[in-house]
């Protein structure tokens, strides 16, 4: 493979703080740029970071100064770069005043851009670039050069590009950076164009800068590496103008796993930097985003969990520990015993087959109404199913209906079985649960001529440690004479959780009221 043989070590340049900030609605504060830059340089160990465009704003200038002071302090100022323009040295002065020592000079990589945007001939544009190079040399600023719209140029005016390269390839430019500015190429075109460039200019360092308009940014980046690109440009989470750029995490793992290429990236912090950028940018990571999405290391199907339990049959090289994460087994209607067993194993809980069957049934019921039950919810489900199971239920709920209409009090209609006989009742209340309890009280008073315990306290919480809205825990305290009864109910619905707690209370109440009770 050409890319493996000629350039086994690939430079990674991250442009989150420049091109990524061109995402609609994204604007990083100076301290946010500093925090992201620190993580990219120290924790992720990218080779270079592009932190701003010159002359955009005073706020950006303060941000670049912050990043450069930090980078200089740790001896990594050479990693910091700023996009600048062929503008009579204004960009170079701006970059120099920030303390930065590298400019990514934006030149025109297509004849149309040169003629229709600059209104200059190719030779006039080259002369302007050469003057910028001379001035950068006097300032001690290193130069990389973007050939903007290069992919269009290779399609429409390749001789223009070759002319620029012939004039500039023997200068002090460190890297020629070839962007697919409009995101129009496919991997076969990238291979063709790169081969042509490298055949004519074999000793030049070429970078590739992809855009994702056709969802090909990663594929195009890898095609460029295959054909000799020494550097790839990425952004965290694929941020960037329009459809974004090639995501750092995806490019890294494919280079390593599929191409056996070497980079300097430290993978165990890729998830951390993704979360930091997600927080600062306000752009949420899709749950199914490879490597960093919430769902990518979560097995839902029970057969997959069973396979993992039998010698990791459903695992691939993208093991979560590699990225500072862990594999999870979702709990829901599709999970089955294998998922539940693996989650219980992680928690150190052991259940009998009969107990496992009851817990599995309960999770399946919850999964029918809520998509995911988390591992954090599991101890509370186990407790709810097993701790409060009574040998014989003397009070059973046969059916109930509660309604709530704007401007009217809620109505409850219930049917219960007490001591083997069924009773029905209706009532209104100040809330759905209040209506349910009043209907129960009517049954006890009218048909059984018995008192009903008094509600002393009612509390609703999300179970401690729970990370989803799958469960609500209701804890109700009742007073029956001088005795207190405290019961819990757990469900996805608050009213149903309270009803379960109430039925448990009634079974305890009936047990205490039984003549055989001590």
mmCIF file of C-alpha atoms in Angstrom, residues 127-300:
data_model
loop_
_atom_site.group_PDB
_atom_site.id
_atom_site.type_symbol
_atom_site.label_atom_id
_atom_site.label_comp_id
_atom_site.label_asym_id
_atom_site.label_seq_id
_atom_site.Cartn_x
_atom_site.Cartn_y
_atom_site.Cartn_z
ATOM 1 C CA UNK A 127 4.468 37.718 -6.737
ATOM 2 C CA UNK A 128 2.176 38.750 -3.869
ATOM 3 C CA UNK A 129 2.784 35.403 -2.184
ATOM 4 C CA UNK A 130 6.552 35.726 -2.571
ATOM 5 C CA UNK A 131 6.464 39.165 -0.932
ATOM 6 C CA UNK A 132 4.534 37.641 2.002
ATOM 7 C CA UNK A 133 7.161 34.899 2.276
ATOM 8 C CA UNK A 134 9.969 37.446 2.420
ATOM 9 C CA UNK A 135 8.203 39.435 5.137
ATOM 10 C CA UNK A 136 7.410 36.292 7.151
ATOM 11 C CA UNK A 137 11.080 35.353 7.003
ATOM 12 C CA UNK A 138 12.047 38.754 8.432
ATOM 13 C CA UNK A 139 9.570 38.234 11.310
ATOM 14 C CA UNK A 140 10.808 34.731 11.984
ATOM 15 C CA UNK A 141 7.400 33.247 11.141
ATOM 16 C CA UNK A 142 7.198 29.857 9.468
ATOM 17 C CA UNK A 143 4.869 29.463 6.492
ATOM 18 C CA UNK A 144 2.503 26.718 5.387
ATOM 19 C CA UNK A 145 0.297 27.498 2.409
ATOM 20 C CA UNK A 146 -3.308 26.576 1.634
ATOM 21 C CA UNK A 147 -4.206 26.252 -2.032
ATOM 22 C CA UNK A 148 -7.834 27.209 -1.506
ATOM 23 C CA UNK A 149 -10.339 25.417 -3.776
ATOM 24 C CA UNK A 150 -7.579 23.014 -4.841
ATOM 25 C CA UNK A 151 -10.013 20.208 -5.697
ATOM 26 C CA UNK A 152 -11.921 22.451 -8.111
ATOM 27 C CA UNK A 153 -8.616 23.646 -9.504
ATOM 28 C CA UNK A 154 -7.519 20.080 -10.244
ATOM 29 C CA UNK A 155 -10.769 19.494 -12.079
ATOM 30 C CA UNK A 156 -10.901 22.764 -14.026
ATOM 31 C CA UNK A 157 -7.423 24.311 -14.157
ATOM 32 C CA UNK A 158 -4.665 21.858 -13.197
ATOM 33 C CA UNK A 159 -2.027 23.744 -15.223
ATOM 34 C CA UNK A 160 -2.658 26.788 -13.019
ATOM 35 C CA UNK A 161 -1.905 24.698 -9.925
ATOM 36 C CA UNK A 162 1.213 23.216 -11.462
ATOM 37 C CA UNK A 163 2.390 26.717 -12.372
ATOM 38 C CA UNK A 164 1.930 27.901 -8.761
ATOM 39 C CA UNK A 165 3.742 24.847 -7.442
ATOM 40 C CA UNK A 166 6.680 25.301 -9.813
ATOM 41 C CA UNK A 167 7.093 28.893 -8.669
ATOM 42 C CA UNK A 168 6.662 28.136 -4.941
ATOM 43 C CA UNK A 169 7.986 24.628 -4.294
ATOM 44 C CA UNK A 170 11.590 25.778 -3.935
ATOM 45 C CA UNK A 171 10.796 28.507 -1.397
ATOM 46 C CA UNK A 172 10.822 28.272 2.391
ATOM 47 C CA UNK A 173 7.183 27.033 2.521
ATOM 48 C CA UNK A 174 7.083 24.062 4.904
ATOM 49 C CA UNK A 175 3.816 22.439 3.848
ATOM 50 C CA UNK A 176 1.486 22.707 0.874
ATOM 51 C CA UNK A 177 -2.025 22.119 2.207
ATOM 52 C CA UNK A 178 -4.549 20.895 -0.340
ATOM 53 C CA UNK A 179 -8.168 21.550 0.659
ATOM 54 C CA UNK A 180 -11.344 20.128 -0.801
ATOM 55 C CA UNK A 181 -12.868 23.493 0.048
ATOM 56 C CA UNK A 182 -16.319 22.772 -1.366
ATOM 57 C CA UNK A 183 -16.396 19.103 -0.374
ATOM 58 C CA UNK A 184 -16.897 17.977 -3.981
ATOM 59 C CA UNK A 185 -14.442 15.114 -4.425
ATOM 60 C CA UNK A 186 -14.736 11.384 -3.936
ATOM 61 C CA UNK A 187 -11.903 9.019 -2.904
ATOM 62 C CA UNK A 188 -11.090 7.998 -6.477
ATOM 63 C CA UNK A 189 -10.626 11.638 -7.478
ATOM 64 C CA UNK A 190 -8.483 12.322 -4.407
ATOM 65 C CA UNK A 191 -6.266 9.375 -5.357
ATOM 66 C CA UNK A 192 -5.986 10.622 -8.938
ATOM 67 C CA UNK A 193 -5.221 14.228 -7.964
ATOM 68 C CA UNK A 194 -2.692 13.313 -5.263
ATOM 69 C CA UNK A 195 -0.829 10.966 -7.549
ATOM 70 C CA UNK A 196 -0.511 13.731 -10.118
ATOM 71 C CA UNK A 197 0.756 16.199 -7.509
ATOM 72 C CA UNK A 198 3.288 13.786 -6.044
ATOM 73 C CA UNK A 199 4.519 12.668 -9.441
ATOM 74 C CA UNK A 200 5.370 16.260 -10.356
ATOM 75 C CA UNK A 201 6.559 17.331 -6.891
ATOM 76 C CA UNK A 202 7.843 14.215 -5.096
ATOM 77 C CA UNK A 203 9.823 16.038 -2.397
ATOM 78 C CA UNK A 204 7.040 18.357 -1.228
ATOM 79 C CA UNK A 205 5.163 17.868 2.064
ATOM 80 C CA UNK A 206 1.443 17.729 1.221
ATOM 81 C CA UNK A 207 -1.427 17.972 3.711
ATOM 82 C CA UNK A 208 -5.050 17.224 2.881
ATOM 83 C CA UNK A 209 -7.994 19.194 4.264
ATOM 84 C CA UNK A 210 -11.418 17.541 3.743
ATOM 85 C CA UNK A 211 -14.975 18.843 3.956
ATOM 86 C CA UNK A 212 -17.932 16.548 4.520
ATOM 87 C CA UNK A 213 -20.614 17.766 2.120
ATOM 88 C CA UNK A 214 -21.014 14.299 0.571
ATOM 89 C CA UNK A 215 -20.236 12.481 3.837
ATOM 90 C CA UNK A 216 -16.852 11.544 2.351
ATOM 91 C CA UNK A 217 -14.462 13.599 4.506
ATOM 92 C CA UNK A 218 -13.028 10.555 6.292
ATOM 93 C CA UNK A 219 -12.850 8.427 3.138
ATOM 94 C CA UNK A 220 -11.187 11.228 1.189
ATOM 95 C CA UNK A 221 -8.669 11.806 3.980
ATOM 96 C CA UNK A 222 -7.696 8.145 3.942
ATOM 97 C CA UNK A 223 -7.421 8.163 0.153
ATOM 98 C CA UNK A 224 -4.994 11.078 0.462
ATOM 99 C CA UNK A 225 -2.881 9.133 2.977
ATOM 100 C CA UNK A 226 -2.924 6.125 0.663
ATOM 101 C CA UNK A 227 -1.357 8.289 -2.039
ATOM 102 C CA UNK A 228 1.303 9.977 0.047
ATOM 103 C CA UNK A 229 -0.240 12.816 2.045
ATOM 104 C CA UNK A 230 2.006 13.432 5.044
ATOM 105 C CA UNK A 231 -0.592 15.364 7.025
ATOM 106 C CA UNK A 232 -4.367 15.231 7.558
ATOM 107 C CA UNK A 233 -6.546 18.048 8.893
ATOM 108 C CA UNK A 234 -9.334 17.182 11.318
ATOM 109 C CA UNK A 235 -11.682 18.769 13.833
ATOM 110 C CA UNK A 236 -13.088 17.407 17.091
ATOM 111 C CA UNK A 237 -16.549 15.922 16.474
ATOM 112 C CA UNK A 238 -16.242 16.879 12.811
ATOM 113 C CA UNK A 239 -17.162 20.512 13.453
ATOM 114 C CA UNK A 240 -16.809 22.864 10.514
ATOM 115 C CA UNK A 241 -18.555 25.008 7.958
ATOM 116 C CA UNK A 242 -21.639 23.548 6.274
ATOM 117 C CA UNK A 243 -21.452 19.769 6.878
ATOM 118 C CA UNK A 244 -18.193 19.973 8.780
ATOM 119 C CA UNK A 245 -14.738 18.417 8.480
ATOM 120 C CA UNK A 246 -13.186 15.000 9.029
ATOM 121 C CA UNK A 247 -13.684 13.977 12.712
ATOM 122 C CA UNK A 248 -10.461 13.521 14.667
ATOM 123 C CA UNK A 249 -11.519 10.277 16.377
ATOM 124 C CA UNK A 250 -12.700 8.560 13.199
ATOM 125 C CA UNK A 251 -9.615 9.491 11.181
ATOM 126 C CA UNK A 252 -7.319 8.331 13.970
ATOM 127 C CA UNK A 253 -8.820 4.865 14.480
ATOM 128 C CA UNK A 254 -9.106 4.108 10.758
ATOM 129 C CA UNK A 255 -5.520 5.193 10.120
ATOM 130 C CA UNK A 256 -4.336 2.949 12.915
ATOM 131 C CA UNK A 257 -6.587 -0.088 12.488
ATOM 132 C CA UNK A 258 -7.218 -0.196 8.752
ATOM 133 C CA UNK A 259 -3.981 1.310 7.372
ATOM 134 C CA UNK A 260 -1.560 0.370 10.159
ATOM 135 C CA UNK A 261 -0.322 3.962 9.896
ATOM 136 C CA UNK A 262 1.367 5.617 12.865
ATOM 137 C CA UNK A 263 0.309 8.903 14.436
ATOM 138 C CA UNK A 264 1.256 10.620 17.675
ATOM 139 C CA UNK A 265 -2.342 10.671 18.934
ATOM 140 C CA UNK A 266 -3.132 9.452 22.452
ATOM 141 C CA UNK A 267 -6.457 7.698 22.035
ATOM 142 C CA UNK A 268 -7.481 7.342 25.667
ATOM 143 C CA UNK A 269 -8.480 11.026 25.861
ATOM 144 C CA UNK A 270 -10.420 11.254 22.580
ATOM 145 C CA UNK A 271 -13.741 10.893 24.378
ATOM 146 C CA UNK A 272 -12.789 13.574 26.912
ATOM 147 C CA UNK A 273 -11.920 16.177 24.286
ATOM 148 C CA UNK A 274 -15.113 15.370 22.383
ATOM 149 C CA UNK A 275 -17.189 16.046 25.497
ATOM 150 C CA UNK A 276 -15.303 19.276 26.197
ATOM 151 C CA UNK A 277 -15.906 20.571 22.673
ATOM 152 C CA UNK A 278 -19.526 19.425 22.829
ATOM 153 C CA UNK A 279 -20.017 21.471 25.998
ATOM 154 C CA UNK A 280 -18.273 24.610 24.741
ATOM 155 C CA UNK A 281 -19.724 24.529 21.215
ATOM 156 C CA UNK A 282 -23.271 23.645 22.187
ATOM 157 C CA UNK A 283 -23.327 21.155 19.286
ATOM 158 C CA UNK A 284 -24.492 17.786 20.607
ATOM 159 C CA UNK A 285 -22.693 14.606 19.602
ATOM 160 C CA UNK A 286 -25.039 12.173 17.850
ATOM 161 C CA UNK A 287 -25.564 9.044 19.985
ATOM 162 C CA UNK A 288 -24.382 6.866 17.085
ATOM 163 C CA UNK A 289 -21.303 8.960 16.272
ATOM 164 C CA UNK A 290 -18.425 6.450 15.929
ATOM 165 C CA UNK A 291 -15.954 6.267 18.830
ATOM 166 C CA UNK A 292 -17.426 9.117 20.925
ATOM 167 C CA UNK A 293 -21.220 8.690 20.661
ATOM 168 C CA UNK A 294 -23.183 7.564 23.717
ATOM 169 C CA UNK A 295 -24.426 4.375 22.089
ATOM 170 C CA UNK A 296 -21.355 3.047 20.290
ATOM 171 C CA UNK A 297 -20.239 0.755 23.116
ATOM 172 C CA UNK A 298 -23.726 -0.245 24.227
ATOM 173 C CA UNK A 299 -25.070 -3.685 23.306
ATOM 174 C CA UNK A 300 -28.868 -3.808 23.209
#
